[in-house]
Coordinates of C-alpha atoms in Angstrom, one line a residue:
X225 CA 101.2 204.5 196.6
X226 CA 101.0 205.3 193.1
X227 CA 97.2 204.9 191.4
X228 CA 97.3 202.3 189.7
X229 CA 96.7 202.6 185.9
X230 CA 94.4 200.8 184.1
X231 CA 93.4 200.2 180.4
X232 CA 89.9 201.6 179.6
X233 CA 87.7 198.7 178.6
X234 CA 87.1 197.7 174.8
X235 CA 84.0 199.5 173.1
X236 CA 81.7 197.7 170.9
X237 CA 83.2 200.1 168.4
X238 CA 86.7 198.5 169.2
X239 CA 85.4 195.3 168.8
X240 CA 83.6 196.0 165.4
X241 CA 86.7 197.7 164.2
X242 CA 88.7 194.1 165.3
X243 CA 86.2 192.1 163.6
X244 CA 86.3 194.5 160.1
X245 CA 90.2 194.1 160.0
X246 CA 90.2 190.4 160.7
X247 CA 87.7 190.0 158.3
X248 CA 89.9 192.2 155.9
X249 CA 93.1 190.1 156.7
X250 CA 91.2 186.7 155.8
X251 CA 89.8 188.2 152.8
X252 CA 93.5 189.5 151.8
X253 CA 94.9 186.0 152.7
X254 CA 92.3 184.5 150.5
X255 CA 92.7 186.3 147.2
X256 CA 96.5 186.0 147.9
X257 CA 96.0 182.0 147.9
X258 CA 93.6 182.3 145.1
X259 CA 96.3 184.3 143.0
X260 CA 99.5 182.0 144.3
X261 CA 97.6 179.1 143.3
X262 CA 95.6 179.7 139.9
X263 CA 96.8 178.0 136.9
X264 CA 95.5 181.2 135.0
X265 CA 98.5 183.7 134.5
X266 CA 96.9 187.0 136.7
X267 CA 98.7 190.0 137.0
X268 CA 97.5 193.4 138.5
X269 CA 98.7 196.7 136.9
X270 CA 98.4 200.5 138.2
X271 CA 95.9 202.7 136.3
X272 CA 99.3 203.8 134.3
X273 CA 99.7 200.2 133.3
X274 CA 102.7 199.3 135.8
X275 CA 102.9 195.9 137.2
X276 CA 102.0 195.8 140.6
X277 CA 101.8 191.9 141.1
X278 CA 102.2 188.9 138.8
X279 CA 101.4 185.4 140.1
X280 CA 103.5 182.1 139.7
X281 CA 101.2 181.2 136.6
X282 CA 102.2 184.1 134.9
X283 CA 105.8 183.5 135.8
X284 CA 105.5 180.0 134.4
X285 CA 103.9 181.6 131.2
X286 CA 105.8 184.7 130.3
X287 CA 109.1 183.3 131.6
X288 CA 109.9 186.2 133.9
X289 CA 110.0 185.9 137.6
X290 CA 107.7 188.2 139.5
X291 CA 110.7 190.3 141.2
X292 CA 112.0 191.3 137.4
X293 CA 108.4 192.7 136.2
X294 CA 107.2 194.4 139.1
X295 CA 106.9 198.5 138.2
X296 CA 107.5 197.8 134.6
X297 CA 105.5 199.0 132.1
X298 CA 103.5 196.4 129.8
X299 CA 106.4 196.0 127.4
X300 CA 106.9 192.4 129.1
X301 CA 103.3 191.3 127.9
X302 CA 104.2 192.6 124.3
X303 CA 107.1 192.9 121.8
X304 CA 108.1 194.3 118.9
X305 CA 106.2 197.4 119.5
X306 CA 102.5 195.7 119.4
X307 CA 100.7 198.2 121.3
X308 CA 97.4 195.8 121.5
X309 CA 97.2 195.4 125.3
X310 CA 98.0 199.5 125.4
X311 CA 95.7 200.0 122.8
X312 CA 92.6 199.5 125.4
X313 CA 93.7 200.7 128.6
X314 CA 91.5 203.8 128.1
X315 CA 88.8 201.2 127.4
X316 CA 89.5 199.6 130.9
X317 CA 89.6 202.7 132.9
X318 CA 86.6 203.9 131.3
X319 CA 85.1 200.4 132.9
X320 CA 84.6 198.3 130.3
X321 CA 86.1 195.0 130.3
X322 CA 88.2 193.9 127.1
X323 CA 90.2 190.6 125.6
X324 CA 92.9 191.1 123.4
X325 CA 95.0 188.5 121.7
X326 CA 99.1 189.1 122.0
X327 CA 102.1 187.6 120.2
X328 CA 105.5 187.8 121.8
X329 CA 108.6 185.8 122.5
X330 CA 109.2 184.5 125.8
X331 CA 112.4 185.1 127.6
X332 CA 113.4 182.2 126.3
X333 CA 112.8 182.5 122.7
X334 CA 109.7 180.8 122.1
X335 CA 107.0 182.5 120.3
X336 CA 103.8 182.7 122.7
X337 CA 100.2 183.5 121.6
X338 CA 98.1 185.2 124.5
X339 CA 94.6 186.1 125.0
X340 CA 94.5 188.6 128.0
X341 CA 91.0 189.7 129.6
X342 CA 91.3 193.2 131.3
X343 CA 89.0 194.7 133.7
X344 CA 89.0 197.6 136.0
X345 CA 89.8 197.1 139.8
X346 CA 87.9 199.8 141.7
X347 CA 87.5 201.1 145.4
X348 CA 84.3 201.3 147.6
X349 CA 83.7 204.8 145.9
X350 CA 83.9 203.4 142.3
X351 CA 87.1 204.9 141.3
X352 CA 89.4 203.0 139.2
X353 CA 92.4 202.1 141.5
X354 CA 94.1 199.5 139.0
X355 CA 93.9 197.0 136.3
X356 CA 93.4 193.1 136.7
X357 CA 94.4 191.1 133.8
X358 CA 93.9 187.2 133.2
X359 CA 96.3 185.6 130.4
X360 CA 96.0 182.2 129.0
X361 CA 98.0 180.4 126.5
X362 CA 96.4 180.1 123.3
X363 CA 99.2 178.9 120.9
X364 CA 97.6 174.9 120.6
X365 CA 94.5 176.8 119.9
X366 CA 95.7 179.2 117.1
X367 CA 97.7 176.1 115.5
X368 CA 94.4 174.0 115.8
X369 CA 92.9 177.0 114.1
X370 CA 95.2 177.1 111.5
X371 CA 94.5 172.7 110.7
X372 CA 90.8 173.6 110.7
X373 CA 91.2 176.7 108.1
X374 CA 93.5 174.0 106.0
X375 CA 91.0 170.9 106.7
X376 CA 88.3 173.6 105.4
X377 CA 90.1 174.5 102.2
X378 CA 90.3 170.7 101.6
X379 CA 86.8 170.4 102.3
X380 CA 86.2 173.0 100.0
X381 CA 88.5 172.0 97.3
X382 CA 86.9 168.4 97.6
X383 CA 83.1 169.2 97.1
X384 CA 84.7 171.4 93.6
X385 CA 86.9 168.6 92.4
X386 CA 84.3 166.8 90.7
X387 CA 81.9 169.7 89.5
X388 CA 85.5 171.3 87.9
X389 CA 86.2 167.3 86.5
X390 CA 82.7 167.8 84.5
X391 CA 83.3 171.5 83.4
X392 CA 86.2 170.9 81.8
X393 CA 85.2 167.4 80.5
X394 CA 82.3 168.7 78.4
X395 CA 83.8 171.2 76.4
X396 CA 86.9 168.9 75.8
X397 CA 84.5 166.2 74.6
X398 CA 82.8 168.5 71.8
X399 CA 86.3 169.7 71.1
X400 CA 87.3 165.9 70.8
X401 CA 84.3 165.3 68.6
X402 CA 85.1 168.1 66.4
X403 CA 88.6 167.2 65.8
X404 CA 87.3 163.9 64.9
X405 CA 84.9 165.6 62.4
X406 CA 87.8 167.8 61.2
X407 CA 90.1 164.8 60.4
X408 CA 87.4 163.0 58.5
X409 CA 86.3 166.0 56.4
X410 CA 90.1 166.6 55.9
X411 CA 90.7 162.9 54.1
X412 CA 87.3 163.4 52.1
X413 CA 88.8 167.1 50.9
X414 CA 92.1 165.6 50.3
X415 CA 90.4 162.7 47.8
X416 CA 89.2 165.7 45.9
X417 CA 92.4 167.6 45.8
X418 CA 94.0 164.3 44.9
X419 CA 91.6 163.9 41.8
X420 CA 91.9 168.1 40.6
X421 CA 95.8 167.4 40.8
X422 CA 95.6 164.2 38.8
X423 CA 93.6 166.0 35.9
X424 CA 96.3 168.2 35.9
X425 CA 99.0 166.2 35.1
X426 CA 100.0 166.9 31.5
X427 CA 101.5 163.6 31.0
X428 CA 98.2 161.6 30.5
X429 CA 95.9 163.6 28.5
X430 CA 92.4 162.8 28.7
X431 CA 89.5 164.6 27.4
X432 CA 87.1 167.4 28.9
X433 CA 84.0 164.9 29.2
X434 CA 86.4 162.4 30.9
X435 CA 87.6 165.0 32.9
X436 CA 84.2 166.4 34.2
X437 CA 82.9 162.8 34.8
X438 CA 86.0 162.0 37.2
X439 CA 85.0 165.4 38.9
X440 CA 81.5 164.6 39.3
X441 CA 82.3 161.1 40.4
X442 CA 84.8 162.4 43.2
X443 CA 82.4 164.9 44.2
X444 CA 79.4 162.8 44.9
X445 CA 81.1 160.7 47.4
X446 CA 81.2 164.1 49.6
X447 CA 78.4 166.8 50.7
X448 CA 80.1 169.9 49.7
X449 CA 76.9 172.1 51.1
X450 CA 77.4 170.3 54.3
X451 CA 81.2 170.4 54.9
X452 CA 81.1 174.4 53.9
X453 CA 78.8 175.0 56.5
X454 CA 79.9 172.7 59.5
X455 CA 83.5 173.0 59.1
X456 CA 83.7 176.8 60.1
X457 CA 81.5 175.9 62.6
X458 CA 83.4 172.9 64.0
X459 CA 86.5 175.4 64.1
X460 CA 84.4 178.1 65.9
X461 CA 83.5 175.2 68.7
X462 CA 86.5 174.0 69.4
X463 CA 88.4 177.3 69.9
X464 CA 85.4 178.3 72.1
X465 CA 85.8 174.9 74.0
X466 CA 89.5 175.7 74.6
X467 CA 88.9 179.0 75.7
X468 CA 86.4 178.0 78.4
X469 CA 89.0 175.3 79.6
X470 CA 91.4 178.1 79.5
X471 CA 89.0 180.1 81.6
X472 CA 88.6 177.4 84.0
X473 CA 92.3 176.8 84.5
X474 CA 92.7 180.3 85.1
X475 CA 90.1 180.8 87.6
X476 CA 91.6 177.9 89.2
X477 CA 94.7 179.1 89.5
X478 CA 93.6 182.2 90.6
X479 CA 91.3 180.4 93.2
X480 CA 94.2 178.3 94.9
X481 CA 96.7 180.7 94.6
X482 CA 99.1 180.4 97.2
X483 CA 99.0 183.8 98.9
X484 CA 101.2 185.4 101.1
X485 CA 102.4 186.1 104.6
X486 CA 102.4 189.4 104.3
X487 CA 99.2 191.8 102.5
X488 CA 99.6 192.7 99.0
X489 CA 97.4 194.5 96.5
X490 CA 94.9 192.0 94.5
X491 CA 91.8 192.2 91.9
X492 CA 88.9 191.5 94.2
X493 CA 86.7 191.4 91.0
X494 CA 88.8 188.9 89.5
X495 CA 89.0 186.9 92.7
X496 CA 85.1 186.7 92.9
X497 CA 84.5 186.1 89.4
X498 CA 87.0 183.1 89.5
X499 CA 85.1 181.7 92.7
X500 CA 81.9 181.9 90.6
X501 CA 83.5 180.4 87.8
X502 CA 85.1 177.3 89.8
X503 CA 81.8 176.9 91.8
X504 CA 79.5 177.3 88.5
X505 CA 79.0 173.5 88.0
X506 CA 78.3 173.1 91.5
X507 CA 75.4 175.5 91.9
X508 CA 74.1 175.7 88.1
X509 CA 71.8 172.9 89.1
X510 CA 70.0 175.0 91.8
X511 CA 70.5 178.7 91.0
X512 CA 71.5 181.0 88.2
X513 CA 74.4 183.6 89.3
X514 CA 74.5 187.1 88.1
X515 CA 77.5 189.4 88.6
X516 CA 77.5 193.5 89.4
X517 CA 81.1 194.2 89.7
X518 CA 81.9 197.7 90.1
X519 CA 85.1 199.8 89.3
X520 CA 87.3 198.9 92.4
X521 CA 91.1 199.6 92.9
X522 CA 93.6 196.9 94.3
X523 CA 92.9 196.0 97.8
X524 CA 95.5 195.4 100.2
X525 CA 94.8 191.7 101.2
X526 CA 95.4 188.0 101.4
X527 CA 93.7 187.1 98.0
X528 CA 93.7 183.1 99.1
X529 CA 91.8 183.6 102.4
X530 CA 89.8 185.5 101.0
X531 CA 88.7 183.2 97.8
X532 CA 87.6 180.4 100.7
X533 CA 85.4 183.2 102.0
X534 CA 83.9 183.9 98.8
X535 CA 83.6 180.0 98.3
X536 CA 82.1 179.4 101.6
X537 CA 79.3 182.1 100.9
X538 CA 78.6 181.0 97.7
X539 CA 78.1 177.4 98.0
X540 CA 76.2 178.3 101.3
X541 CA 73.9 180.5 99.2
X542 CA 73.4 177.5 96.5
X543 CA 72.6 175.0 99.4
X544 CA 70.0 177.2 101.3
X545 CA 68.3 177.6 98.0
X546 CA 68.5 174.0 97.2
X547 CA 66.8 173.5 100.4
X548 CA 63.7 175.2 99.2
X549 CA 63.0 172.5 96.5
X550 CA 63.0 175.3 93.8
X551 CA 65.3 176.8 91.3
X552 CA 66.8 180.4 92.8
X553 CA 69.0 183.0 92.3
X554 CA 72.1 184.1 93.6
X555 CA 73.1 187.7 93.0
X556 CA 77.3 188.7 93.5
X557 CA 78.2 192.6 93.5
X558 CA 81.0 194.4 94.5
X559 CA 80.8 198.3 95.2
X560 CA 83.3 200.9 96.5
X561 CA 82.2 202.6 99.9
X562 CA 84.8 205.4 100.6
X563 CA 87.8 203.5 102.3
X564 CA 86.3 200.2 101.9
X565 CA 85.4 197.9 99.3
X566 CA 82.3 195.7 99.7
X567 CA 81.3 192.5 98.4
X568 CA 77.5 191.1 98.7
X569 CA 76.5 187.4 98.3
X570 CA 72.7 187.4 98.4
X571 CA 70.3 184.3 97.7
X572 CA 66.9 183.8 97.1
X573 CA 66.8 180.7 100.1
X574 CA 64.4 180.2 102.8
X575 CA 66.4 182.5 104.9
X576 CA 67.8 182.6 108.4
X577 CA 65.7 182.6 111.7
X578 CA 66.8 184.4 114.8
X579 CA 67.5 181.6 116.8
X580 CA 69.9 180.1 114.2
X581 CA 71.2 183.7 113.3
X582 CA 72.6 184.1 117.1
X583 CA 74.6 181.0 116.4
X584 CA 75.6 180.8 112.9
X585 CA 79.3 182.1 113.8
X586 CA 79.8 179.7 116.5
X587 CA 82.4 177.0 115.4
X588 CA 80.9 173.4 114.6
X589 CA 77.6 175.1 114.4
X590 CA 75.8 173.7 111.3
X591 CA 72.3 173.4 109.8
X592 CA 72.9 171.0 107.4
X593 CA 72.8 167.2 107.3
X594 CA 75.5 165.0 108.3
X595 CA 78.1 164.9 106.4
X596 CA 77.7 167.9 104.4
X597 CA 79.4 170.7 106.4
X598 CA 81.7 170.5 109.2
X599 CA 80.4 174.0 110.6
X600 CA 83.6 175.7 110.5
X601 CA 82.9 177.3 107.4
X602 CA 81.3 181.0 108.5
X603 CA 83.2 181.0 111.9
X604 CA 86.7 180.7 109.9
X605 CA 85.3 183.1 107.1
X606 CA 84.5 185.6 110.2
X607 CA 88.0 185.3 111.5
X608 CA 89.7 185.8 108.1
X609 CA 87.5 189.0 107.7
X610 CA 88.0 190.6 110.9
X611 CA 91.3 189.4 112.7
X612 CA 92.9 188.7 108.9
X613 CA 92.2 191.8 107.5
X614 CA 90.6 194.3 109.7
X615 CA 87.0 194.2 108.1
X616 CA 83.5 193.0 109.0
X617 CA 81.1 190.1 107.7
X618 CA 77.6 191.0 108.8
X619 CA 74.0 189.4 107.2
X620 CA 70.5 190.6 106.8
X621 CA 68.3 188.0 106.4
X622 CA 64.0 187.9 105.7
X623 CA 62.6 184.1 106.5
X624 CA 61.1 182.8 103.1
X625 CA 62.8 185.5 101.0
X626 CA 66.5 185.2 101.3
X627 CA 70.0 186.3 102.9
X628 CA 72.4 188.7 101.8
X629 CA 76.2 188.3 103.4
X630 CA 78.2 191.3 103.3
X631 CA 82.1 191.2 103.4
X632 CA 83.1 194.9 104.1
X633 CA 87.4 195.4 103.9
X634 CA 89.7 198.4 104.2
X635 CA 91.3 199.2 101.1
X636 CA 94.4 199.4 102.4
X637 CA 94.5 196.2 104.5
X638 CA 94.5 195.8 108.3
X639 CA 97.3 197.7 110.2
X640 CA 100.2 195.7 110.9
X641 CA 101.0 197.6 114.2
X642 CA 97.9 197.2 115.9
X643 CA 96.5 193.5 116.4
X644 CA 93.2 192.1 115.8
X645 CA 91.1 193.1 119.0
X646 CA 87.9 191.9 120.7
X647 CA 85.4 192.9 123.0
X648 CA 85.0 190.4 125.7

């Protein structure tokens, strides 16, 4: 008889291995279920950026089936040479998280705005073995952001309208008063001229004494010394008033420039001066405004959007001073710093506390009374400066002394081949 063959008994190590494998299978199944059922588009990639997985939500978001994108580079995520995601891969591979916004055309031709959050996948030894990306459709958010921007512009223009009407009405009033005075003076002088012309009429000869009497009589009806002094003054004031109105209209034209889709060279000093002009009535009751403008080269920008930034910062400065209950000062300066230009708007208001400073750029956050602010001014301003122009908007503040907002803008504008990027 042949000896029977027996399987060696399971050891505790075998049981432990089976338990571990079963646990891993369960975890893999759980992760696969999460990946498949998530409403967020979840994409995994190899360290060199090739797609290794693509869930159903990603198929719906981007319009490409999983089989079509596996093994491909990130070009399915970004089009038109946009290197936004690819530009942050080194950062992610170094262990940092990153969030980047991209714009591309879906497979059906629709324009899609997405926010993609990326993080590294590491093994038990801490080695990066891949990249995980979570993409969300932010197209509706972008539309709402644009609407909020327009609402902010309308709110700003609404606050300006009454002040501009007063600014224009004042010089127009004394232009009108002077014009009426000049009309009356003209009529009086014409009466004198008519008497002089009558005395020159040789068909009705009169004696010299009578001539003198008629001249004295007509001149007694007017005050020659007064007219001699006031007529030039009235003309000067009228021309001054017309120039003031023209200056306000030019400033308003500069301020309300419709802008361009693309960035174009613009005179930043002219924009700042125009904004100060159109806000002067709004702030003249609470603060004196001083401008210190350096020689600046043309800056590649969207000047209409930057006008809104300067407007928000100047009006905020006036509001901060008004809250102190005492008259203050606003100083607007420009400077050239290497490849950047700097615009600083300082006030002598009450300053900003640390807890408010931490939230001051949050959407809808405002310290103003109900009805005096939407809380969108500073968040939109930072968006225009950072996302729209590749610059920075920062602030320094000392409680009880005041605040300075600093806008730093690259002279050559924001690069068009790399989209705005933000750390997560």
